[in-house]
Each structure stands twice: as C-alpha cells, then as structure tokens.
Amino acid sequence: MKKNILNSRMFGEMAWKEMTLENMRRVIMFLAATGACLVLSGILGGCNAPDGSTGSGKTEENNDETILTAFVQQSVASDDGIWEGWGAQKLYEDTNIKVDFYASGNEVEQKLKQYMAAGNLPDIIGFRDLDEAQLLMDADLLLPLEEYEDSLPSIFHTKEYENAIAYTMENTSNGTGKLFFMPTSIGPVSYNAYNWVPLLQWDAYKKAGAPKLYTLEDYLDVVEKMVEIKPVTESGEKVYGFSLFSDWDKYSALEIASLSYFYGIDSEYVSTLMETNILTKETNSILREDSFYKRALKFYFEANQRGLLDPDSATQSYSNLEKKYSEGRVMFSWFSWLWGTYNNVSSGHVNHEEKPDGYANVLASDMKIYEAPDQVIGRNWYFAISKNCKNVKKACEFLNWLYDPDVEQYLYNGPEGGVWERKPDGEPYVTEKGWDVINEKNEDLMPVEGGGSFQNGVYHFNGLGQQASTLMDDGYTISYRYWPSSLNVDETRMQKEVNEMLGKDVLAEYLYENDMVAKSTIAVNMIPPVSDVMENKIAEIGEVVRGDSWDLVYAKDETAFEELWQNMVKKAKELGMDDVEQYYKQAWKEALRKAAEFESTDKTSTSLRK
C-alpha cells in the first residue's frame, strides 16, 4: 500500500490540481501517520525550504532571534523571503521574531497541497476559505489554540473577538469545540469601502460624451466609443475595452461571475457554483437558464464579438493584468481597487491640469452594489499554527502580536509622528506629507525606523484581526481611512470632477441616497464545508464549468454560444448539479437562521456614516 501511494502519479503537479478533497484527506492522513516526506520533483525540490536550503522549513532560532515561516493564502503579495520594513521592525523590537514568507500569489490552493505533501508546512498558515482550513484540521495538522490561551491573551481576552471565537469553536471544529484557526476582519463593515464597483477611464469617458448608463449592457456601447477615442496608449500599446485574468478561478470563471456583485448577488462566498441574491435571500445554481452567470458570460462574449476583449484574458495572470491597468491599456474595471498605479498621484494622471484622468466610479442606474456584512463572527479568512511547528511558544507569541489591537492600529497607520499626528484635543489626522506616503503606498517613503513602503504594514497579511473601521477606546477608528479628516481629504482633480457628476463627496452617500446598496448578511460566511462525496461532485462539475465558461466567451457566434451553454449545463447535471444546488439551498436556509442569532438592526457601522 505504501509503495503504491508513493509511486502514484497523484503526487505530480497536475494530479494535485485535479485531486478532490476526499482523496486529498486520505493522502494527508497517511502522511501524518507515517511522517513521510515526499520528493515532488519539479514542484518543491524535495523537502527544501523556500529559499532552497535543506530542512523541514520550520522555525529557526539563532541565539535570541527566531525566524518563523508563513504562507498567507489571502495575501496578494507574490514575493517571498524575510519580511522587511517598518512593520517587520516593530515585530522584531517587540518579540525578536522575523517572518520568512512563502510566496503566495497564483494558485495558492495548489501550493498549500504541495507543501503538505512535501512535509513542508510553514509555522503560520493564513487561509482564504473554510475548505482549505477544514482540510488541514481533518488531517490533524493544526494546533488547538485554546490550549495555549495563556500565551494568546490578545485573542482570548479581546472583547471584540468573543463572538467570532464562540462561533468558530461551535460550528467549524468538527464537533470538538476547539479553535484550530482564528478568523480575521472582525467588526463593523468599513465605511465607503466597496470591493466591486464599475470603473471607467475618466478622460476617455468624458470625450465619449459622458453618457448615462442604465444597465450593465450599456457599458459595451460606451466602452466601444472610448476605445475608438483612445485605441492606443501614448507609448503605442494597444488599448482594450475589457481584460480579465484566470488565476483565481476555482469552479467557475470567477472574474466573469464577479459582475454579479454590481447587482447584490454573491457568486463566491456561499459557493462559486451558486449565486445568492442578497436582496431576495434566495440562492440558485449559476447554470439556471435565467442566471446572472449566463448574463455575465454573454456580456463578455459580446465584448469579444466587438473586438473589445483582451485575447489574453483566459490565460493571463493577475500580475500581468495589473501591469496593463498601470499603463492605461484597459477601459473598464470591476474592482474598486483594480487600476494598478494609474491612479497614483505620481503617475501624473489624476491631477493633470488639462485633462485629469484615472479610473473613476461610473455606475449604471439599475445597480445594487454589494456591501459586505458587519463581520461579527469575522470572515472566512483565518490564521492558524501548524501542529508540527518546532517553536510553538514563539509562534503563539507572533499570533498574539498580530491580533493585539494596539499592534493592528500600528500596522494600519504606522507610528504616531510618521504619517499622522494628533490635534490638541486628541483627534488623529494624517499630515500633508503623510498623504504623499499613503498615496504612493508601494514606494519606499516611510519616514520611520525600518523604512520601506506604507503598504509594508498590512500587505503580507491582507486582513488583520479587526476591521479597519473598528472604533478604538479613543473614539476613533483603528485605521486612518475613517478618521473625520480623512473622509474629507483634499480631492484630486479627477475625483473632484467625478464628485461633481455624482453630486456627492462620498460614493456611499450617493449609493444610499439613490437606493443602490445591497447590504449583505453574515450568513454568507456560515456555509459549512461539504462532505467528501459532495466535494467530489463539486470538483467534477467545476472542472466542466471553469473550462467551458471561457469557451463560451470566445464562442464563434451566438448559435455556438447557446450550444456550448446547453452542453455545459447537460454535462453538469449528469455529474450531479441538481444535488449540489439542493445541498446549498438547505445550507443557505440554515445559515440565515444562524445569522439571525448574531445580527441586529442596530449596526455599529452606521455610526460612521455622515
């Protein structure tokens, strides 16, 4: 048996990508029992550490200095190595700990599986969904944090974390009542922080006549005019109306499905094979004939028919796409933050005297923008400690440091006197020079010990224990972004023009006044992991849907599009899509019931709205 497993192709790179959770759990349980360290030729180079040195990749101690390894799936950072800069300096001063990050970036789920197979799990693991956390918990590879409560006072003795801990121990511990992973982003939803908002290049939009948009499909005509006005960049590079990437695809073409968030429809948190309408509280298969997913596929199909879609969309990486945005080579964006460096003041666009430009909020009047729920139990992003970590004491010290509210305040803003100061009455505010540092967040401009860029504080973690809009004891939010003076910070020339069009200084005010918000529920974070049998079905269906979706977008004509759609639905149903849909309908119903126990009509976040 041992020989068959070790010689099997299942440990090849492609096999890991295709393996279902059921088989993965079996393999990992075998590895855990035998202590095997597999040689994954061409993947991880045996059991070498990320830097190429021999060993398990676990904690290293050098006199009083400790180096912990970490793999944070939710991070957008693609670089690896020792954490440096002002945030890392704070950690070292407080704990004598350095963190050696494994590269995240693309295909993080597959990377985690490869690390597990190689016996090379890092000390600290950041998960970006419950399935991955459940996988390691089932394999008995995570420490039960409650057994180290004395070493983790920041987690167990911080009032704001109580509900999140209680819910996680009761509902996501396999009935053990233990805390194997700690949620992040706990607290009220951040004010004016919308993840999915349609953006258009402002100068080209104005030159197209700044037409009013009524529906999603109106963007096709408008963007077509914009590309006619600006077919190439100043350096001669081709400009596309739309461009996508496929790095984050799991069971669907995720960035195509993401258009649903313009209409209050979740297409990721409950399941990427389901779309959950936040307004009607209904969830249905993305393969229904009247699904938004089909509408989104048709939208990009039409964009391609018009020659507006980047032909690299199905294969390019996120980093390659971000570069195109930085160069102004794409007219439309679906994320509120996806514009590369094009909107940076230093790029010279947003404050251009003659033609202010940048990616600007331009919404269709029928939209209901998805607003995240108040995360009273946290979101499905977690931090955990690997069970075979060699220095549990220092790993706990690091996790305790990371969840300390005072440390989080430091990581969000930097030290007082760096980019921010306090008025005589105690009100914090960002200085004029501080805004320069923040606006150029990836430049090495931090005027404090440790140096580096402003994003050094949170970048490698993406999310911290508490939401950025959590109120601290001084009555102000934990992050500078929601301090009173920050909400009215000087506008760029472009933003001033956009605000004049909206008639509001803050997007949230415009959305609420025009009934264009779909406020979500924490029920989206309360869907339990599926059984192994169900996971098999989902993985097989996802393989079909993910691949066929891109074929649909690039279909020859409408007849081919419809034939491909019907064939995809037929194959999915044969693989058990109806069973999957019924499972999630029941799980969603139960999640809504549980959510009602935690949610109230008195939202903390509303106190931040002006």
XYZ file of C-alpha atoms in Angstrom:
610
model
C 0.000 0.000 0.000
C 2.754 2.398 0.939
C 4.634 1.648 -2.263
C 1.546 2.190 -4.428
C 0.839 5.591 -2.912
C 4.389 6.814 -3.108
C 4.786 5.734 -6.716
C 1.418 7.064 -7.835
C 1.099 9.955 -10.273
C -1.169 11.599 -7.712
C 1.878 13.423 -6.374
C 2.630 15.037 -9.724
C 1.818 18.710 -10.106
C -1.220 18.169 -12.339
C -2.528 15.425 -10.065
C -2.600 17.803 -7.103
C -4.672 20.247 -9.129
C -7.180 17.522 -10.029
C -7.373 15.778 -6.657
C -10.651 16.008 -4.763
C -10.782 16.839 -1.073
C -11.747 13.228 -0.288
C -8.592 11.791 -1.831
C -6.529 14.691 -0.504
C -7.664 13.982 3.057
C -6.768 10.310 2.697
C -3.291 11.123 1.413
C -2.644 13.710 4.107
C -3.836 11.374 6.858
C -1.372 8.796 5.510
C 1.429 11.350 5.510
C 0.594 12.466 9.028
C 0.608 8.872 10.266
C 3.859 7.853 8.601
C 5.765 11.129 8.835
C 6.587 10.692 5.166
C 8.375 13.457 3.313
C 7.767 13.098 -0.389
C 10.032 14.211 -3.148
C 7.915 16.269 -5.534
C 10.279 16.518 -8.432
C 9.948 19.761 -10.307
C 7.491 21.193 -7.764
C 9.169 21.789 -4.440
C 12.565 20.208 -4.937
C 12.055 17.574 -2.253
C 11.743 18.934 1.267
C 13.818 22.021 0.740
C 12.780 25.254 2.346
C 11.514 28.031 0.034
C 14.994 29.540 -0.118
C 16.439 26.267 -1.345
C 18.098 25.214 1.912
C 17.671 21.650 3.161
C 15.307 21.017 6.048
C 11.671 20.993 7.031
C 11.191 24.711 6.512
C 10.117 25.146 10.135
C 11.179 27.550 12.822
C 14.813 28.561 13.009
C 16.465 30.024 16.091
C 19.702 31.937 16.089
C 20.618 32.950 19.636
C 17.737 35.176 20.756
C 16.406 35.654 17.228
C 13.619 33.431 15.910
C 12.637 33.031 12.266
C 9.097 31.751 11.677
C 7.898 30.628 8.264
C 4.488 31.730 6.985
C 2.257 31.051 3.992
C -0.645 33.500 3.734
C -3.113 32.487 1.023
C -5.149 35.674 1.291
C -2.151 37.891 0.624
C -1.804 39.476 -2.802
C 1.977 39.512 -2.407
C 3.812 37.266 -4.848
C 7.284 37.832 -3.404
C 8.850 35.668 -0.736
C 11.622 35.935 1.818
C 12.194 37.701 5.116
C 9.649 40.418 5.909
C 11.323 43.842 5.957
C 10.365 47.438 6.605
C 8.714 49.357 9.428
C 6.105 46.702 10.222
C 8.728 43.985 10.423
C 10.882 46.300 12.548
C 8.024 46.646 15.037
C 7.638 42.866 15.217
C 11.349 42.357 15.819
C 11.548 45.038 18.501
C 8.560 43.542 20.319
C 9.357 39.843 20.002
C 12.801 39.208 18.411
C 10.882 37.370 15.674
C 11.414 37.584 11.931
C 8.982 36.120 9.408
C 10.083 34.248 6.313
C 7.123 34.348 3.901
C 6.498 31.623 1.370
C 5.383 33.205 -1.909
C 1.608 33.289 -2.342
C 0.310 34.973 -5.498
C -1.076 32.450 -8.015
C -2.737 29.066 -7.357
C -2.342 29.223 -3.592
C -4.594 26.208 -3.000
C -2.293 24.018 -5.082
C 0.799 25.415 -3.377
C -0.610 24.557 0.051
C -1.314 20.986 -1.071
C 2.218 20.694 -2.389
C 3.679 21.950 0.890
C 1.568 19.406 2.774
C 2.674 16.560 0.519
C 6.321 17.521 0.940
C 6.051 17.641 4.728
C 6.980 21.302 4.402
C 4.117 23.137 6.067
C 5.107 26.571 7.398
C 4.726 27.544 11.035
C 1.975 30.096 10.379
C -0.756 29.489 7.794
C -3.246 32.032 6.504
C -6.342 30.532 4.863
C -8.623 32.336 2.442
C -11.537 29.908 2.641
C -13.028 27.415 5.072
C -12.455 24.384 2.828
C -8.669 24.728 2.983
C -8.721 25.257 6.749
C -11.028 22.248 7.147
C -8.648 20.130 5.062
C -5.746 20.685 7.445
C -7.955 20.356 10.510
C -9.242 16.980 9.285
C -5.640 15.849 8.786
C -4.783 16.833 12.381
C -2.169 19.329 11.180
C -3.277 22.402 13.169
C -2.737 23.359 16.796
C -5.831 23.783 19.010
C -5.276 27.394 20.014
C -7.448 27.269 23.143
C -4.842 25.012 24.741
C -2.455 27.977 24.575
C -4.854 30.598 25.920
C -2.289 31.881 28.423
C 0.063 32.633 25.524
C -2.688 34.234 23.418
C -4.315 36.896 25.622
C -4.801 39.229 22.635
C -7.100 36.652 21.065
C -8.938 35.231 24.050
C -9.193 38.416 26.150
C -10.206 40.941 23.487
C -13.933 41.579 23.727
C -14.346 42.257 20.012
C -13.232 38.690 19.220
C -15.626 36.871 21.551
C -18.438 36.155 19.067
C -16.017 35.083 16.352
C -14.266 32.637 18.697
C -17.526 31.230 20.054
C -18.979 30.700 16.581
C -15.818 29.127 15.188
C -15.413 26.723 18.114
C -19.045 25.671 17.953
C -19.533 25.414 14.210
C -16.202 24.824 12.465
C -14.287 22.475 14.751
C -15.680 19.078 13.674
C -17.673 18.996 16.894
C -14.572 19.173 19.093
C -15.258 22.630 20.486
C -11.655 23.622 19.751
C -10.233 26.677 17.988
C -7.981 25.414 15.213
C -7.992 28.669 13.248
C -8.770 32.262 14.143
C -10.941 34.454 11.866
C -9.880 37.884 10.628
C -11.630 41.133 9.644
C -13.866 41.068 12.715
C -16.072 44.094 13.325
C -18.301 46.617 11.555
C -18.204 46.960 7.807
C -15.828 49.668 6.668
C -17.492 52.897 5.626
C -17.478 53.686 1.904
C -15.463 50.528 1.220
C -17.000 48.707 -1.730
C -14.973 45.918 -3.287
C -16.928 45.669 -6.544
C -17.621 48.976 -8.293
C -17.552 49.593 -12.075
C -14.697 51.900 -13.076
C -14.067 53.617 -16.417
C -11.098 55.625 -17.639
C -12.326 59.120 -16.911
C -10.818 61.180 -19.735
C -11.972 58.805 -22.487
C -15.412 58.555 -20.868
C -15.768 62.339 -20.884
C -14.635 62.541 -24.512
C -17.275 59.928 -25.368
C -19.844 62.394 -24.034
C -20.108 61.033 -20.503
C -23.296 59.150 -21.432
C -25.625 57.953 -18.692
C -25.686 54.185 -18.190
C -28.876 52.373 -17.274
C -27.864 48.685 -17.337
C -24.770 46.514 -17.389
C -25.022 46.032 -21.143
C -24.799 49.786 -21.716
C -21.083 49.575 -20.847
C -20.490 47.762 -24.135
C -21.549 50.732 -26.259
C -19.827 53.271 -24.036
C -16.553 51.358 -23.827
C -16.613 50.811 -27.589
C -16.715 54.576 -28.098
C -13.943 55.046 -25.551
C -11.643 52.618 -27.371
C -12.336 54.424 -30.648
C -11.223 57.642 -28.942
C -8.136 56.033 -27.377
C -7.121 52.957 -29.430
C -3.527 53.033 -28.190
C -1.608 54.498 -25.274
C 0.861 57.354 -25.680
C 3.606 54.738 -25.980
C 1.744 52.980 -28.789
C 0.415 49.968 -26.828
C -2.989 48.580 -27.842
C -5.895 49.514 -25.571
C -8.640 47.008 -24.751
C -12.129 47.727 -23.554
C -12.090 44.761 -21.182
C -9.418 42.445 -19.830
C -9.672 39.533 -17.392
C -7.458 37.002 -15.651
C -7.986 33.390 -14.607
C -5.629 32.945 -11.619
C -8.458 32.930 -9.110
C -10.793 30.574 -10.975
C -11.893 27.614 -8.877
C -15.188 26.075 -10.008
C -16.262 28.902 -12.321
C -14.729 31.760 -14.278
C -14.619 33.827 -11.107
C -13.835 37.277 -12.503
C -16.673 36.917 -15.010
C -19.047 35.848 -12.252
C -17.911 38.849 -10.158
C -20.088 41.208 -12.207
C -22.945 39.829 -10.088
C -21.803 41.964 -7.154
C -22.974 45.042 -9.066
C -26.476 43.668 -8.510
C -26.285 42.427 -4.924
C -25.637 38.815 -5.916
C -22.919 36.794 -4.167
C -21.160 34.359 -6.507
C -18.245 33.289 -4.322
C -18.806 33.139 -0.555
C -21.723 30.686 -0.444
C -20.320 28.722 -3.392
C -18.815 29.576 -6.761
C -21.399 27.241 -8.302
C -24.257 29.206 -6.746
C -25.457 32.793 -6.929
C -27.079 34.146 -3.801
C -29.296 37.193 -4.100
C -28.757 39.311 -1.004
C -31.962 41.270 -1.573
C -34.346 38.331 -2.091
C -32.370 35.978 0.202
C -32.560 33.247 -2.447
C -29.743 31.053 -3.738
C -29.771 29.179 -7.047
C -27.406 27.403 -9.418
C -25.293 29.579 -11.703
C -26.372 27.225 -14.500
C -30.051 28.138 -14.432
C -31.298 29.499 -17.722
C -32.079 32.890 -16.155
C -28.907 33.040 -14.054
C -26.781 36.151 -13.791
C -23.784 33.981 -14.626
C -25.172 33.348 -18.109
C -25.786 37.082 -18.450
C -22.188 37.818 -17.434
C -20.825 35.248 -19.885
C -22.975 36.782 -22.613
C -21.690 40.243 -21.689
C -18.057 39.265 -22.241
C -18.996 37.155 -25.279
C -20.482 40.290 -26.819
C -17.391 42.278 -25.839
C -15.251 39.746 -27.674
C -17.538 39.813 -30.719
C -16.952 43.572 -30.881
C -13.194 43.157 -30.595
C -13.141 44.801 -27.159
C -11.910 41.856 -25.058
C -8.225 41.221 -24.462
C -7.477 37.831 -26.108
C -5.120 37.001 -23.216
C -7.984 37.075 -20.681
C -8.382 33.304 -20.325
C -4.706 32.661 -19.659
C -3.006 35.750 -18.251
C -2.017 36.157 -14.606
C -3.267 38.835 -12.259
C 0.158 40.481 -12.178
C 0.196 40.761 -15.964
C -3.286 42.283 -15.950
C -2.330 44.761 -13.230
C 0.552 45.926 -15.398
C -1.882 46.666 -18.231
C -4.024 48.760 -15.886
C -0.953 50.666 -14.735
C -0.249 51.505 -18.374
C -3.861 52.582 -19.013
C -4.443 49.792 -21.520
C -7.881 48.729 -20.224
C -11.000 50.915 -20.184
C -13.225 49.021 -17.706
C -12.549 47.616 -14.229
C -14.891 45.709 -11.918
C -12.906 46.075 -8.685
C -12.834 49.412 -6.855
C -9.066 48.998 -6.379
C -8.036 47.461 -9.700
C -6.170 50.195 -11.522
C -2.543 49.281 -10.934
C -0.586 52.503 -10.435
C -2.594 54.513 -12.956
C -4.430 56.468 -10.218
C -1.281 57.155 -8.211
C -0.602 60.879 -7.978
C 2.961 60.286 -9.139
C 1.679 58.791 -12.410
C 0.599 62.277 -13.434
C -2.965 61.417 -14.456
C -5.367 62.241 -11.616
C -4.084 65.807 -11.120
C -3.298 66.629 -14.733
C -4.173 70.316 -15.233
C -5.614 69.997 -18.740
C -7.147 66.512 -18.761
C -7.497 64.879 -15.328
C -7.668 61.126 -15.824
C -7.796 57.872 -13.899
C -10.163 55.020 -13.175
C -13.381 56.547 -11.850
C -16.656 55.265 -10.395
C -19.253 55.294 -13.183
C -22.344 53.299 -12.269
C -25.432 52.155 -14.180
C -28.637 53.385 -12.569
C -30.130 49.894 -12.076
C -27.236 48.623 -9.944
C -27.370 47.498 -6.313
C -23.758 47.476 -5.159
C -22.898 44.641 -2.771
C -21.896 45.886 0.677
C -20.116 43.428 2.939
C -21.868 42.416 6.155
C -20.835 43.609 9.579
C -18.411 40.797 10.405
C -19.474 39.950 13.960
C -18.015 36.454 13.525
C -15.244 37.501 11.151
C -14.917 36.477 7.529
C -13.735 33.137 6.170
C -10.096 34.210 6.215
C -8.130 32.672 9.054
C -4.736 32.323 10.708
C -3.513 29.096 12.274
C -0.370 27.463 13.652
C 0.942 24.278 12.084
C 0.922 21.384 14.538
C 4.480 20.355 13.739
C 5.874 23.838 14.290
C 9.149 23.439 16.168
C 8.784 26.529 18.333
C 5.162 26.739 19.393
C 5.965 29.308 22.071
C 7.291 31.826 19.538
C 4.533 31.009 17.045
C 1.964 31.827 19.716
C 3.866 34.999 20.550
C 3.672 36.043 16.896
C -0.052 35.273 16.585
C -0.736 37.085 19.845
C 1.207 40.084 18.482
C -0.724 40.035 15.201
C -4.123 40.085 16.959
C -3.164 42.748 19.517
C -5.456 45.767 18.815
C -2.621 48.208 19.546
C -0.352 46.402 17.087
C -3.117 46.343 14.492
C -3.566 50.089 14.908
C 0.174 50.447 14.348
C 0.141 48.258 11.224
C -2.831 50.124 9.753
C -1.302 53.592 10.257
C 2.345 53.429 11.169
C 3.643 55.062 14.375
C 2.416 58.437 15.551
C 4.703 61.104 14.151
C 5.300 59.135 10.971
C 2.446 59.887 8.582
C -0.031 61.016 11.241
C -0.270 63.149 14.358
C -2.896 64.245 16.905
C -4.599 67.580 17.382
C -4.571 69.160 20.868
C -7.970 67.573 21.563
C -6.616 64.128 20.706
C -8.166 63.754 17.256
C -5.787 61.852 14.924
C -5.135 63.156 11.417
C -2.843 62.357 8.507
C -0.303 65.078 7.764
C 0.112 66.598 4.316
C 3.389 64.743 3.814
C 1.750 61.668 5.268
C -0.809 61.624 2.464
C 2.025 61.648 -0.057
C 3.404 58.494 1.570
C -0.013 56.813 1.712
C -0.939 57.689 -1.862
C 2.337 56.207 -3.087
C 1.868 53.184 -0.832
C 4.251 50.878 -2.672
C 7.135 53.367 -2.780
C 9.873 53.320 -0.117
C 8.863 56.588 1.529
C 8.041 55.738 5.169
C 9.824 58.333 7.375
C 10.182 56.000 10.387
C 12.626 53.416 11.689
C 12.656 50.366 9.454
C 11.652 52.416 6.426
C 10.115 50.795 3.393
C 6.729 51.493 1.848
C 3.479 52.321 3.606
C 1.871 49.064 2.486
C 4.536 47.157 4.420
C 2.206 47.160 7.424
C -0.689 45.065 6.101
C 0.326 43.943 2.608
C 1.647 40.484 3.510
C -1.435 39.709 5.635
C -4.130 41.450 3.557
C -6.501 41.348 6.533
C -5.902 41.811 10.259
C -7.926 40.680 13.245
C -10.183 43.721 13.333
C -11.872 45.598 10.513
C -10.360 48.943 9.589
C -13.471 50.777 10.801
C -13.474 49.295 14.318
C -13.743 52.024 16.963
C -10.902 52.199 19.490
C -11.049 53.443 23.089
C -10.241 56.988 21.955
C -13.468 57.075 19.917
C -11.715 56.974 16.532
C -11.412 54.106 14.084
C -8.450 51.765 14.178
C -7.453 52.831 10.639
C -6.695 56.335 9.355
C -9.074 55.765 6.443
C -12.147 56.582 8.535
C -10.879 59.381 10.722
C -13.014 62.547 10.313
C -10.286 64.453 8.482
C -9.642 61.513 6.125
C -13.250 61.440 4.950
C -12.846 64.991 3.710
C -9.281 64.822 2.485
C -8.284 67.006 -0.457
C -9.654 65.613 -3.703
C -7.618 65.009 -6.808
C -8.680 66.952 -9.894
C -10.217 63.826 -11.341
C -12.093 62.929 -8.157
C -13.453 66.443 -7.903
C -14.959 66.124 -11.365
C -16.399 62.707 -10.530
C -17.929 64.023 -7.309
C -19.484 66.916 -9.216
C -21.110 64.394 -11.536
C -22.425 62.376 -8.574
C -23.439 65.430 -6.594
C -21.788 63.902 -3.522
C -18.342 63.948 -1.930
C -18.509 60.297 -0.874
C -19.665 57.379 -3.025
C -21.529 55.733 -0.126
C -23.731 58.808 0.270
C -24.635 58.718 -3.430
C -25.406 54.995 -3.318
C -27.584 55.176 -0.213
C -29.462 58.248 -1.386
C -30.314 56.510 -4.650
C -31.160 53.122 -3.123
C -28.228 51.433 -4.848
C -26.873 49.296 -1.983
C -27.410 45.606 -1.253
C -26.361 45.134 2.367
C -25.149 41.573 2.856
C -25.629 39.196 5.767
C -23.070 37.198 7.717
C -24.959 34.117 6.551
C -22.632 34.137 3.525
C -19.811 33.208 5.933
C -21.799 30.468 7.664
C -21.888 27.775 4.992
C -20.266 24.601 6.374
C -17.724 22.612 4.356
C -19.317 19.912 2.208
C -18.919 16.163 2.663
C -16.303 14.251 0.726
C -18.957 12.780 -1.565
C -20.391 16.200 -2.317
C -16.925 17.643 -2.821
C -16.268 15.014 -5.484
C -19.346 16.161 -7.368
C -18.479 19.827 -6.999
C -14.901 19.327 -8.184
C -16.009 17.381 -11.259
C -18.704 19.919 -12.108
C -16.262 22.766 -11.519
C -13.802 21.253 -13.960
C -16.501 21.394 -16.641
C -17.862 24.831 -15.800
C -14.495 26.527 -15.424
C -13.204 25.380 -18.802
C -16.436 25.652 -20.764
C -17.092 29.161 -19.485
C -14.029 30.520 -21.272
C -15.062 28.640 -24.431
C -18.423 30.408 -24.206
C -16.802 33.824 -24.012
C -14.738 33.115 -27.120
C -17.548 31.320 -28.999
C -17.705 31.882 -32.781
C -21.250 33.287 -32.783
C -24.497 33.308 -30.815
C -25.534 29.894 -32.092
C -22.258 28.401 -30.920
C -22.614 30.233 -27.594
C -26.048 28.726 -26.965
C -24.935 25.237 -27.975
C -21.946 25.436 -25.651
C -24.134 26.692 -22.800
C -26.678 23.881 -23.188
C -23.907 21.291 -23.430
C -22.204 22.654 -20.291
C -25.468 22.530 -18.353
C -26.177 18.996 -19.572
C -22.744 17.730 -18.520
C -23.029 19.437 -15.122
C -26.439 17.929 -14.463
C -25.166 14.480 -15.370
C -22.433 14.968 -12.774
C -24.965 15.892 -10.059
C -25.510 19.652 -10.275
C -29.104 19.310 -9.068
C -27.876 17.592 -5.900
C -25.317 20.355 -5.363
C -27.966 23.019 -5.776
C -30.301 21.361 -3.290
C -27.482 20.991 -0.762
C -26.638 24.680 -0.887
C -30.283 25.700 -0.734
C -30.636 23.838 2.543
C -27.267 25.072 3.843
C -28.231 28.650 2.994
C -31.555 28.314 4.806
C -29.744 27.095 7.918
C -27.114 29.841 7.590
C -29.820 32.506 7.545
C -31.258 31.013 10.731
C -27.865 31.092 12.457
C -27.129 34.609 11.226
C -30.281 35.901 12.882
C -28.795 34.945 16.258
C -25.854 37.303 15.744
C -27.204 40.138 13.636
C -29.206 43.074 14.939
C -30.835 46.083 13.322
C -28.550 48.450 15.225
C -25.409 48.407 13.056
C -22.215 49.781 14.536
C -21.066 50.783 11.068
C -23.915 53.268 10.623
C -22.333 55.497 13.252
C -19.565 56.196 10.755
C -21.879 57.440 8.032
C -22.150 61.177 7.730
